[in-house]
PDB file of C-alpha atoms in Angstrom:
ATOM      1  CA  MET A  70       0.012  -0.032   0.016  1.00  0.00           C
ATOM      2  CA  PRO A  71       1.431   3.487  -0.873  1.00  0.00           C
ATOM      3  CA  ILE A  72       2.702   5.652   1.922  1.00  0.00           C
ATOM      4  CA  PHE A  73       2.187   9.321   1.824  1.00  0.00           C
ATOM      5  CA  ALA A  74       4.572  11.142   4.170  1.00  0.00           C
ATOM      6  CA  ARG A  75       5.078  15.165   4.526  1.00  0.00           C
ATOM      7  CA  PRO A  76       8.488  16.200   4.672  1.00  0.00           C
ATOM      8  CA  LYS A  77       9.933  17.859   7.839  1.00  0.00           C
ATOM      9  CA  VAL A  78       9.921  21.528   7.179  1.00  0.00           C
ATOM     10  CA  GLY A  79      12.701  23.817   8.492  1.00  0.00           C
ATOM     11  CA  LEU A  80      12.344  27.676   8.793  1.00  0.00           C
ATOM     12  CA  ALA A  81      15.693  29.523   8.793  1.00  0.00           C
ATOM     13  CA  LEU A  82      15.416  32.894   9.819  1.00  0.00           C
ATOM     14  CA  GLY A  83      18.248  35.426   8.890  1.00  0.00           C
ATOM     15  CA  GLY A  84      19.681  38.337  10.772  1.00  0.00           C
ATOM     16  CA  GLY A  85      18.872  42.005  10.253  1.00  0.00           C
ATOM     17  CA  ALA A  86      18.160  43.704  13.293  1.00  0.00           C
ATOM     18  CA  ALA A  87      14.902  45.984  13.024  1.00  0.00           C
ATOM     19  CA  ARG A  88      14.417  44.633   9.477  1.00  0.00           C
ATOM     20  CA  GLY A  89      13.938  41.236  10.969  1.00  0.00           C
ATOM     21  CA  LEU A  90      10.602  42.096  12.437  1.00  0.00           C
ATOM     22  CA  SER A  91       9.379  40.742   9.040  1.00  0.00           C
ATOM     23  CA  HIS A  92      10.047  37.256  10.461  1.00  0.00           C
ATOM     24  CA  ILE A  93       6.868  37.868  12.698  1.00  0.00           C
ATOM     25  CA  GLY A  94       4.811  38.566   9.456  1.00  0.00           C
ATOM     26  CA  VAL A  95       6.231  35.126   7.966  1.00  0.00           C
ATOM     27  CA  LEU A  96       5.109  33.123  11.037  1.00  0.00           C
ATOM     28  CA  GLU A  97       1.562  34.781  10.944  1.00  0.00           C
ATOM     29  CA  ALA A  98       1.150  33.896   7.296  1.00  0.00           C
ATOM     30  CA  PHE A  99       2.303  30.249   7.815  1.00  0.00           C
ATOM     31  CA  GLU A 100      -0.238  29.966  10.363  1.00  0.00           C
ATOM     32  CA  GLU A 101      -2.982  31.574   8.348  1.00  0.00           C
ATOM     33  CA  CYS A 102      -2.057  29.329   5.291  1.00  0.00           C
ATOM     34  CA  GLY A 103      -1.658  26.176   7.415  1.00  0.00           C
ATOM     35  CA  LEU A 104       1.992  25.613   6.491  1.00  0.00           C
ATOM     36  CA  PRO A 105       3.834  23.466   8.701  1.00  0.00           C
ATOM     37  CA  ILE A 106       7.002  24.382  10.836  1.00  0.00           C
ATOM     38  CA  ASP A 107       8.658  21.366  12.313  1.00  0.00           C
ATOM     39  CA  VAL A 108      12.057  22.910  13.202  1.00  0.00           C
ATOM     40  CA  ILE A 109      13.496  26.549  13.301  1.00  0.00           C
ATOM     41  CA  SER A 110      16.980  27.967  13.191  1.00  0.00           C
ATOM     42  CA  GLY A 111      17.788  31.530  13.371  1.00  0.00           C
ATOM     43  CA  THR A 112      20.491  33.845  13.697  1.00  0.00           C
ATOM     44  CA  SER A 113      20.725  37.499  15.111  1.00  0.00           C
ATOM     45  CA  MET A 114      17.165  38.824  15.037  1.00  0.00           C
ATOM     46  CA  GLY A 115      16.125  35.580  13.488  1.00  0.00           C
ATOM     47  CA  ALA A 116      17.336  33.891  16.633  1.00  0.00           C
ATOM     48  CA  ILE A 117      15.079  36.156  18.745  1.00  0.00           C
ATOM     49  CA  ILE A 118      12.032  35.726  16.772  1.00  0.00           C
ATOM     50  CA  GLY A 119      12.651  32.162  16.207  1.00  0.00           C
ATOM     51  CA  ALA A 120      13.385  31.372  19.750  1.00  0.00           C
ATOM     52  CA  MET A 121      10.183  33.092  20.871  1.00  0.00           C
ATOM     53  CA  TYR A 122       8.023  31.131  18.497  1.00  0.00           C
ATOM     54  CA  ALA A 123       9.671  27.878  19.261  1.00  0.00           C
ATOM     55  CA  THR A 124       8.859  28.530  22.915  1.00  0.00           C
ATOM     56  CA  GLU A 125       5.365  29.517  22.206  1.00  0.00           C
ATOM     57  CA  PRO A 126       4.091  28.528  18.730  1.00  0.00           C
ATOM     58  CA  ASN A 127       1.784  31.161  18.319  1.00  0.00           C
ATOM     59  CA  ALA A 128       2.503  34.190  16.059  1.00  0.00           C
ATOM     60  CA  ALA A 129       0.089  36.588  17.843  1.00  0.00           C
ATOM     61  CA  ALA A 130       1.682  35.826  21.184  1.00  0.00           C
ATOM     62  CA  VAL A 131       5.154  36.588  19.855  1.00  0.00           C
ATOM     63  CA  LYS A 132       3.844  39.815  18.389  1.00  0.00           C
ATOM     64  CA  ARG A 133       2.357  40.942  21.595  1.00  0.00           C
ATOM     65  CA  ARG A 134       5.446  40.204  23.604  1.00  0.00           C
ATOM     66  CA  PHE A 135       7.750  42.033  21.173  1.00  0.00           C
ATOM     67  CA  ILE A 136       5.391  45.127  21.297  1.00  0.00           C
ATOM     68  CA  ALA A 137       5.542  45.069  25.065  1.00  0.00           C
ATOM     69  CA  TYR A 138       9.407  44.984  24.917  1.00  0.00           C
ATOM     70  CA  LEU A 139       9.543  47.778  22.566  1.00  0.00           C
ATOM     71  CA  GLN A 140       7.542  49.875  25.093  1.00  0.00           C
ATOM     72  CA  SER A 141       9.737  48.836  28.033  1.00  0.00           C
ATOM     73  CA  ASP A 142      12.238  50.866  30.040  1.00  0.00           C
ATOM     74  CA  ALA A 143      15.099  48.408  28.982  1.00  0.00           C
ATOM     75  CA  PHE A 144      14.511  49.034  25.247  1.00  0.00           C
ATOM     76  CA  LYS A 145      14.571  52.810  25.920  1.00  0.00           C
ATOM     77  CA  GLU A 146      17.773  52.489  27.768  1.00  0.00           C
ATOM     78  CA  SER A 147      19.439  50.686  24.623  1.00  0.00           C
ATOM     79  CA  ARG A 148      19.079  53.971  22.814  1.00  0.00           C
ATOM     80  CA  PHE A 149      18.549  52.604  19.463  1.00  0.00           C
ATOM     81  CA  ASP A 150      16.861  55.842  18.721  1.00  0.00           C
ATOM     82  CA  TYR A 151      20.055  57.558  19.171  1.00  0.00           C
ATOM     83  CA  LEU A 152      21.904  55.180  16.648  1.00  0.00           C
ATOM     84  CA  VAL A 153      19.141  56.055  14.016  1.00  0.00           C
ATOM     85  CA  GLU A 154      19.435  59.773  14.572  1.00  0.00           C
ATOM     86  CA  ASN A 155      23.260  59.835  14.260  1.00  0.00           C
ATOM     87  CA  ASN A 156      23.738  57.414  11.376  1.00  0.00           C
ATOM     88  CA  ASN A 157      24.177  60.096   9.018  1.00  0.00           C
ATOM     89  CA  GLY A 158      23.432  57.608   5.972  1.00  0.00           C
ATOM     90  CA  LYS A 159      26.224  55.384   6.745  1.00  0.00           C
ATOM     91  CA  GLU A 160      25.395  51.744   5.617  1.00  0.00           C
ATOM     92  CA  GLY A 161      26.213  48.568   7.812  1.00  0.00           C
ATOM     93  CA  PHE A 162      27.795  48.287  11.159  1.00  0.00           C
ATOM     94  CA  LEU A 163      31.193  49.260  10.085  1.00  0.00           C
ATOM     95  CA  GLY A 164      29.766  52.517   8.618  1.00  0.00           C
ATOM     96  CA  TRP A 165      28.134  53.053  11.890  1.00  0.00           C
ATOM     97  CA  LEU A 166      31.335  52.544  13.977  1.00  0.00           C
ATOM     98  CA  SER A 167      33.451  54.573  11.708  1.00  0.00           C
ATOM     99  CA  HIS A 168      31.087  57.506  11.727  1.00  0.00           C
ATOM    100  CA  PHE A 169      31.049  57.728  15.420  1.00  0.00           C
ATOM    101  CA  ALA A 170      34.930  57.144  15.646  1.00  0.00           C
ATOM    102  CA  LYS A 171      35.225  60.149  13.460  1.00  0.00           C
ATOM    103  CA  LYS A 172      33.147  62.348  15.611  1.00  0.00           C
ATOM    104  CA  SER A 173      35.055  60.976  18.530  1.00  0.00           C
ATOM    105  CA  VAL A 174      31.707  60.142  20.189  1.00  0.00           C
ATOM    106  CA  PHE A 175      32.819  56.776  21.196  1.00  0.00           C
ATOM    107  CA  TYR A 176      36.505  57.406  21.686  1.00  0.00           C
ATOM    108  CA  THR A 177      36.535  56.774  25.351  1.00  0.00           C
ATOM    109  CA  LEU A 178      33.999  54.144  25.061  1.00  0.00           C
ATOM    110  CA  LEU A 179      35.928  52.077  22.516  1.00  0.00           C
ATOM    111  CA  MET A 180      39.150  52.305  24.506  1.00  0.00           C
ATOM    112  CA  THR A 181      37.506  51.239  27.929  1.00  0.00           C
ATOM    113  CA  ARG A 182      34.833  48.684  27.178  1.00  0.00           C
ATOM    114  CA  ASN A 183      33.930  46.252  24.297  1.00  0.00           C
ATOM    115  CA  SER A 184      30.417  47.411  23.592  1.00  0.00           C
ATOM    116  CA  PHE A 185      28.040  50.582  23.259  1.00  0.00           C
ATOM    117  CA  ILE A 186      25.170  48.861  25.238  1.00  0.00           C
ATOM    118  CA  HIS A 187      26.154  47.785  28.755  1.00  0.00           C
ATOM    119  CA  GLN A 188      26.255  44.282  29.834  1.00  0.00           C
ATOM    120  CA  GLU A 189      23.499  44.705  32.583  1.00  0.00           C
ATOM    121  CA  THR A 190      21.181  46.468  29.970  1.00  0.00           C
ATOM    122  CA  THR A 191      21.820  43.746  27.445  1.00  0.00           C
ATOM    123  CA  ARG A 192      20.851  41.190  30.240  1.00  0.00           C
ATOM    124  CA  GLN A 193      17.601  43.005  31.078  1.00  0.00           C
ATOM    125  CA  ASN A 194      16.588  43.345  27.244  1.00  0.00           C
ATOM    126  CA  PHE A 195      16.877  39.617  26.698  1.00  0.00           C
ATOM    127  CA  ALA A 196      15.187  38.694  29.875  1.00  0.00           C
ATOM    128  CA  LEU A 197      12.036  40.546  28.354  1.00  0.00           C
ATOM    129  CA  LEU A 198      12.190  38.700  25.186  1.00  0.00           C
ATOM    130  CA  ILE A 199      13.630  35.047  25.859  1.00  0.00           C
ATOM    131  CA  ASP A 200      12.549  32.433  28.463  1.00  0.00           C
ATOM    132  CA  ASP A 201      15.396  31.223  30.716  1.00  0.00           C
ATOM    133  CA  ILE A 202      15.046  27.573  29.721  1.00  0.00           C
ATOM    134  CA  ASP A 203      16.968  24.864  28.030  1.00  0.00           C
ATOM    135  CA  LEU A 204      17.193  24.724  24.173  1.00  0.00           C
ATOM    136  CA  GLY A 205      15.836  21.208  24.592  1.00  0.00           C
ATOM    137  CA  GLU A 206      12.618  22.357  26.338  1.00  0.00           C
ATOM    138  CA  THR A 207      11.261  24.283  23.371  1.00  0.00           C
ATOM    139  CA  PRO A 208       7.999  22.654  21.693  1.00  0.00           C
ATOM    140  CA  ILE A 209       9.464  23.164  18.345  1.00  0.00           C
ATOM    141  CA  PRO A 210      13.115  21.981  18.012  1.00  0.00           C
ATOM    142  CA  PHE A 211      15.187  25.313  17.752  1.00  0.00           C
ATOM    143  CA  CYS A 212      18.948  26.009  17.269  1.00  0.00           C
ATOM    144  CA  THR A 213      20.787  29.325  16.803  1.00  0.00           C
ATOM    145  CA  THR A 214      24.359  30.199  15.430  1.00  0.00           C
ATOM    146  CA  ALA A 215      27.117  32.566  16.408  1.00  0.00           C
ATOM    147  CA  LEU A 216      30.536  33.526  15.116  1.00  0.00           C
ATOM    148  CA  ASP A 217      33.470  32.223  17.340  1.00  0.00           C
ATOM    149  CA  LEU A 218      36.113  34.759  17.233  1.00  0.00           C
ATOM    150  CA  VAL A 219      38.797  32.383  18.492  1.00  0.00           C
ATOM    151  CA  ARG A 220      38.384  29.510  16.078  1.00  0.00           C
ATOM    152  CA  GLY A 221      37.013  31.716  13.314  1.00  0.00           C
ATOM    153  CA  GLU A 222      34.011  29.398  12.627  1.00  0.00           C
ATOM    154  CA  GLU A 223      30.223  29.176  12.848  1.00  0.00           C
ATOM    155  CA  TYR A 224      29.131  27.815  16.249  1.00  0.00           C
ATOM    156  CA  ILE A 225      25.676  26.080  16.466  1.00  0.00           C
ATOM    157  CA  PHE A 226      23.897  26.020  19.588  1.00  0.00           C
ATOM    158  CA  LYS A 227      21.612  22.736  19.966  1.00  0.00           C
ATOM    159  CA  LYS A 228      22.015  22.457  23.702  1.00  0.00           C
ATOM    160  CA  GLY A 229      22.502  24.657  26.620  1.00  0.00           C
ATOM    161  CA  ASN A 230      20.593  27.857  28.034  1.00  0.00           C
ATOM    162  CA  LEU A 231      18.275  29.316  25.403  1.00  0.00           C
ATOM    163  CA  ARG A 232      18.674  32.860  26.537  1.00  0.00           C
ATOM    164  CA  GLN A 233      22.392  32.701  26.646  1.00  0.00           C
ATOM    165  CA  ALA A 234      22.466  31.061  23.065  1.00  0.00           C
ATOM    166  CA  VAL A 235      20.308  33.737  21.637  1.00  0.00           C
ATOM    167  CA  THR A 236      22.267  36.619  23.390  1.00  0.00           C
ATOM    168  CA  ALA A 237      25.393  35.352  21.815  1.00  0.00           C
ATOM    169  CA  SER A 238      23.778  35.154  18.392  1.00  0.00           C
ATOM    170  CA  CYS A 239      22.653  38.685  18.575  1.00  0.00           C
ATOM    171  CA  ALA A 240      25.995  40.187  19.800  1.00  0.00           C
ATOM    172  CA  ILE A 241      26.417  42.819  17.128  1.00  0.00           C
ATOM    173  CA  PRO A 242      30.144  43.860  17.276  1.00  0.00           C
ATOM    174  CA  GLY A 243      30.612  47.114  19.153  1.00  0.00           C
ATOM    175  CA  LEU A 244      27.020  47.318  19.837  1.00  0.00           C
ATOM    176  CA  LEU A 245      26.363  44.263  22.131  1.00  0.00           C
ATOM    177  CA  PRO A 246      28.891  42.631  24.354  1.00  0.00           C
ATOM    178  CA  PRO A 247      30.406  39.372  23.109  1.00  0.00           C
ATOM    179  CA  VAL A 248      29.468  36.151  25.063  1.00  0.00           C
ATOM    180  CA  GLU A 249      32.227  33.909  26.514  1.00  0.00           C
ATOM    181  CA  ILE A 250      31.248  30.079  26.653  1.00  0.00           C
ATOM    182  CA  ASP A 251      33.862  27.255  27.287  1.00  0.00           C
ATOM    183  CA  GLY A 252      36.792  29.098  25.721  1.00  0.00           C
ATOM    184  CA  ARG A 253      34.707  30.549  22.848  1.00  0.00           C
ATOM    185  CA  PHE A 254      34.321  34.411  22.238  1.00  0.00           C
ATOM    186  CA  LEU A 255      30.990  34.598  20.517  1.00  0.00           C
ATOM    187  CA  ILE A 256      29.387  37.280  18.472  1.00  0.00           C
ATOM    188  CA  ASP A 257      26.373  37.899  16.141  1.00  0.00           C
ATOM    189  CA  GLY A 258      26.041  34.906  13.939  1.00  0.00           C
ATOM    190  CA  GLY A 259      24.870  36.889  10.893  1.00  0.00           C
ATOM    191  CA  TRP A 260      28.669  37.880  10.465  1.00  0.00           C
ATOM    192  CA  ILE A 261      29.646  34.520   9.246  1.00  0.00           C
ATOM    193  CA  ASN A 262      26.297  33.124   7.940  1.00  0.00           C
ATOM    194  CA  ALA A 263      23.227  35.516   7.418  1.00  0.00           C
ATOM    195  CA  VAL A 264      20.688  32.794   6.925  1.00  0.00           C
ATOM    196  CA  PRO A 265      21.340  29.435   8.865  1.00  0.00           C
ATOM    197  CA  VAL A 266      20.189  27.047   6.254  1.00  0.00           C
ATOM    198  CA  GLU A 267      22.462  24.161   7.109  1.00  0.00           C
ATOM    199  CA  ALA A 268      21.895  24.612  10.845  1.00  0.00           C
ATOM    200  CA  GLY A 269      18.119  23.815   9.947  1.00  0.00           C
ATOM    201  CA  ARG A 270      19.095  20.781   8.117  1.00  0.00           C
ATOM    202  CA  SER A 271      21.274  19.663  11.054  1.00  0.00           C
ATOM    203  CA  LEU A 272      17.967  19.396  13.032  1.00  0.00           C
ATOM    204  CA  GLY A 273      16.726  16.889  10.530  1.00  0.00           C
ATOM    205  CA  ALA A 274      14.567  19.228   8.104  1.00  0.00           C
ATOM    206  CA  ASP A 275      14.033  17.550   4.724  1.00  0.00           C
ATOM    207  CA  VAL A 276      13.120  21.113   3.298  1.00  0.00           C
ATOM    208  CA  VAL A 277      14.266  24.381   4.434  1.00  0.00           C
ATOM    209  CA  ILE A 278      12.773  27.761   3.802  1.00  0.00           C
ATOM    210  CA  GLY A 279      15.182  30.596   4.273  1.00  0.00           C
ATOM    211  CA  VAL A 280      14.184  34.178   5.094  1.00  0.00           C
ATOM    212  CA  ASP A 281      16.612  36.856   4.146  1.00  0.00           C
ATOM    213  CA  VAL A 282      15.708  40.528   4.950  1.00  0.00           C
ATOM    214  CA  TYR A 283      19.103  41.847   3.726  1.00  0.00           C
ATOM    215  CA  SER A 284      18.625  40.521   0.042  1.00  0.00           C
ATOM    216  CA  ASP A 285      19.183  43.962  -1.598  1.00  0.00           C
ATOM    217  CA  LEU A 286      22.420  45.978  -1.482  1.00  0.00           C
ATOM    218  CA  ASP A 287      21.945  49.589  -0.205  1.00  0.00           C
ATOM    219  CA  PRO A 288      22.229  52.031  -3.109  1.00  0.00           C
ATOM    220  CA  PHE A 289      25.935  53.265  -3.814  1.00  0.00           C
ATOM    221  CA  VAL A 290      26.746  56.917  -2.433  1.00  0.00           C
ATOM    222  CA  GLN A 291      29.950  58.491  -3.513  1.00  0.00           C
ATOM    223  CA  PRO A 292      32.382  57.807  -0.675  1.00  0.00           C
ATOM    224  CA  ALA A 293      33.949  60.940   0.963  1.00  0.00           C
ATOM    225  CA  THR A 294      36.636  59.326   3.110  1.00  0.00           C
ATOM    226  CA  ALA A 295      38.769  56.185   3.294  1.00  0.00           C
ATOM    227  CA  LEU A 296      36.528  54.950   6.281  1.00  0.00           C
ATOM    228  CA  ASP A 297      33.487  55.324   3.885  1.00  0.00           C
ATOM    229  CA  VAL A 298      35.223  53.273   1.237  1.00  0.00           C
ATOM    230  CA  ALA A 299      35.987  50.555   3.932  1.00  0.00           C
ATOM    231  CA  ALA A 300      32.440  50.547   5.117  1.00  0.00           C
ATOM    232  CA  ARG A 301      30.978  50.029   1.536  1.00  0.00           C
ATOM    233  CA  ALA A 302      33.558  47.341   0.894  1.00  0.00           C
ATOM    234  CA  GLU A 303      32.455  45.649   3.980  1.00  0.00           C
ATOM    235  CA  ALA A 304      28.715  45.971   2.910  1.00  0.00           C
ATOM    236  CA  VAL A 305      29.433  44.572  -0.463  1.00  0.00           C
ATOM    237  CA  THR A 306      31.474  41.702   0.776  1.00  0.00           C
ATOM    238  CA  ARG A 307      28.915  40.423   3.253  1.00  0.00           C
ATOM    239  CA  TRP A 308      26.161  40.903   0.632  1.00  0.00           C
ATOM    240  CA  ALA A 309      28.034  38.925  -1.907  1.00  0.00           C
ATOM    241  CA  MET A 310      28.852  36.265   0.627  1.00  0.00           C
ATOM    242  CA  THR A 311      25.131  35.900   1.505  1.00  0.00           C
ATOM    243  CA  ARG A 312      24.200  35.660  -2.189  1.00  0.00           C
ATOM    244  CA  TRP A 313      26.699  32.897  -2.956  1.00  0.00           C
ATOM    245  CA  ALA A 314      25.795  30.849   0.302  1.00  0.00           C
ATOM    246  CA  LEU A 315      22.071  30.901  -0.426  1.00  0.00           C
ATOM    247  CA  THR A 316      22.119  30.381  -4.271  1.00  0.00           C
ATOM    248  CA  SER A 317      25.253  28.255  -5.023  1.00  0.00           C
ATOM    249  CA  ARG A 318      24.872  24.453  -4.994  1.00  0.00           C
ATOM    250  CA  LEU A 319      28.291  24.360  -3.088  1.00  0.00           C
ATOM    251  CA  GLY A 320      26.807  26.890  -0.503  1.00  0.00           C
ATOM    252  CA  GLN A 321      23.775  26.500   1.780  1.00  0.00           C
ATOM    253  CA  LYS A 322      21.070  26.783  -0.870  1.00  0.00           C
ATOM    254  CA  ALA A 323      17.552  26.967   0.580  1.00  0.00           C
ATOM    255  CA  ASP A 324      14.691  25.150  -0.926  1.00  0.00           C
ATOM    256  CA  CYS A 325      12.671  28.240  -1.140  1.00  0.00           C
ATOM    257  CA  LEU A 326      14.255  31.724  -0.158  1.00  0.00           C
ATOM    258  CA  LEU A 327      11.806  34.478   0.981  1.00  0.00           C
ATOM    259  CA  THR A 328      13.062  38.242   0.793  1.00  0.00           C
ATOM    260  CA  PRO A 329      10.674  40.432   2.364  1.00  0.00           C
ATOM    261  CA  GLU A 330      11.068  44.224   1.554  1.00  0.00           C
ATOM    262  CA  ALA A 331      11.437  44.985   5.311  1.00  0.00           C
ATOM    263  CA  GLY A 332       9.544  48.156   6.415  1.00  0.00           C
ATOM    264  CA  SER A 333      12.603  49.934   8.132  1.00  0.00           C
ATOM    265  CA  ASN A 334      15.393  51.419   6.056  1.00  0.00           C
ATOM    266  CA  HIS A 335      17.740  51.453   8.917  1.00  0.00           C
ATOM    267  CA  TRP A 336      18.858  48.272  10.988  1.00  0.00           C
ATOM    268  CA  ALA A 337      18.223  50.090  14.346  1.00  0.00           C
ATOM    269  CA  ASP A 338      14.810  51.728  13.547  1.00  0.00           C
ATOM    270  CA  PHE A 339      11.973  49.851  15.178  1.00  0.00           C
ATOM    271  CA  SER A 340       9.382  52.378  14.571  1.00  0.00           C
ATOM    272  CA  GLN A 341       7.875  50.819  11.438  1.00  0.00           C
ATOM    273  CA  PHE A 342       6.934  47.769  13.356  1.00  0.00           C
ATOM    274  CA  ASP A 343       3.514  47.045  11.386  1.00  0.00           C
ATOM    275  CA  GLU A 344       5.193  47.836   7.940  1.00  0.00           C
ATOM    276  CA  ALA A 345       7.727  45.389   8.461  1.00  0.00           C
ATOM    277  CA  VAL A 346       5.365  42.597   9.853  1.00  0.00           C
ATOM    278  CA  ALA A 347       3.156  43.256   6.793  1.00  0.00           C
ATOM    279  CA  SER A 348       6.097  42.679   4.153  1.00  0.00           C
ATOM    280  CA  GLY A 349       6.779  39.313   5.983  1.00  0.00           C
ATOM    281  CA  ARG A 350       3.247  38.202   5.326  1.00  0.00           C
ATOM    282  CA  ASN A 351       3.136  39.506   1.856  1.00  0.00           C
ATOM    283  CA  GLU A 352       6.167  37.646   0.881  1.00  0.00           C
ATOM    284  CA  VAL A 353       4.754  34.395   2.028  1.00  0.00           C
ATOM    285  CA  TYR A 354       1.414  34.962   0.110  1.00  0.00           C
ATOM    286  CA  GLU A 355       3.437  35.694  -3.009  1.00  0.00           C
ATOM    287  CA  HIS A 356       5.235  32.274  -2.811  1.00  0.00           C
ATOM    288  CA  LEU A 357       2.370  30.341  -1.372  1.00  0.00           C
ATOM    289  CA  ARG A 358       2.036  27.900  -4.330  1.00  0.00           C
ATOM    290  CA  ALA A 359       5.708  27.034  -4.193  1.00  0.00           C
ATOM    291  CA  LEU A 360       5.675  26.705  -0.349  1.00  0.00           C
ATOM    292  CA  ARG A 361       2.611  24.347  -0.554  1.00  0.00           C
ATOM    293  CA  GLN A 362       4.277  22.246  -3.141  1.00  0.00           C
ATOM    294  CA  LEU A 363       7.305  21.900  -1.067  1.00  0.00           C
ATOM    295  CA  THR A 364       5.419  21.034   2.218  1.00  0.00           C
ATOM    296  CA  ARG A 365       2.798  18.741   0.843  1.00  0.00           C
ATOM    297  CA  ARG A 366       2.658  14.992   1.495  1.00  0.00           C
ATOM    298  CA  LYS A 367       4.558  13.078  -1.011  1.00  0.00           C
ATOM    299  CA  LEU A 368       4.409   9.182  -2.116  1.00  0.00           C
ATOM    300  CA  ARG A 369       7.031   7.181  -0.692  1.00  0.00           C
ATOM    301  CA  ILE A 370       7.331   3.772  -2.224  1.00  0.00           C
ATOM    302  CA  LYS A 371       8.207   1.139   0.420  1.00  0.00           C
ATOM    303  CA  ARG A 372      10.948  -1.206  -1.146  1.00  0.00           C
ATOM    304  CA  ALA A 373      10.154  -5.000  -0.526  1.00  0.00           C
ATOM    305  CA  ALA A 374      12.932  -6.857   1.359  1.00  0.00           C
ATOM    306  CA  ALA A 375      15.192  -9.157  -0.878  1.00  0.00           C
ATOM    307  CA  PRO A 376      14.343 -12.607  -0.525  1.00  0.00           C
ATOM    308  CA  GLN A 377      16.607 -14.883   1.463  1.00  0.00           C
ATOM    309  CA  GLY A 378      18.229 -17.914   0.407  1.00  0.00           C
ATOM    310  CA  ASP A 379      17.652 -17.710  -3.028  1.00  0.00           C
ATOM    311  CA  VAL A 380      20.696 -16.468  -4.818  1.00  0.00           C
ATOM    312  CA  ARG A 381      20.716 -17.505  -8.355  1.00  0.00           C
ATOM    313  CA  LYS A 382      23.834 -17.778 -10.224  1.00  0.00           C
ATOM    314  CA  GLN A 383      24.048 -15.396 -13.256  1.00  0.00           C
ATOM    315  CA  PRO A 384      24.917 -16.613 -16.616  1.00  0.00           C
ATOM    316  CA  THR A 385      28.465 -16.026 -17.738  1.00  0.00           C
TER     317      THR A 385
END
């Protein structure tokens, strides 16, 4: 009798800071359309949203909790609004650092501590978003990734404390403090792998749907200084590496790649929450036919066992 089995579906949520709010819309649309999510992998903002959903698989609950966080004192103390106001059009995190270095705003800070946001403020922020549980306790299997600066490699969290793992995955260089675990010095996983497709496969996913909110390279602006040139080079390099990893057969090609047009033009601007969520929902509906084909039940032919004790000599 034929066997119809559904493939195990993994959702790989990429980094992108405020642009990653689109992931909430993706989750909403998956629920509305009845699309399955069996495992989740995430990095940076994708780690936050992915961990929240894996812990409580309800997009509306994730949305409410994130809105409450954006209204909290801990979020206000992080001063993301200050980063937006003083960005001056610089692209990427290197551009942000170089801008403030030139103004000498962070000269003392950069010489005396390893991040703009203090350790205690970071702890308070993640306490509002991520439950203090073990990775193995989430109803949906979940993993997250970080960049190990000691070994120069991607590190995948499949066990250990969930909050600590997500904190490490979100440690944007210069902005949030690195996390030290067992001789590893861990920072934002998006700096080595923007969309953790292979991490999802390592959880047993047969099909992995990637979500990349940084699919477009920012428009070119004539650089005025050497630091501007370096910032543009860094942005192009990260963009090109991500494209290669997600589209090359030698890379981490996703079975389907969603690329929402995030509502925020700046990585630290969380004010366009509704627009970002809507862009994630719209992207799912635009690819709904392909997503349903990938996730539907397929016929599996059960092979009959070879008969024993009936080995016939082949003619020569």
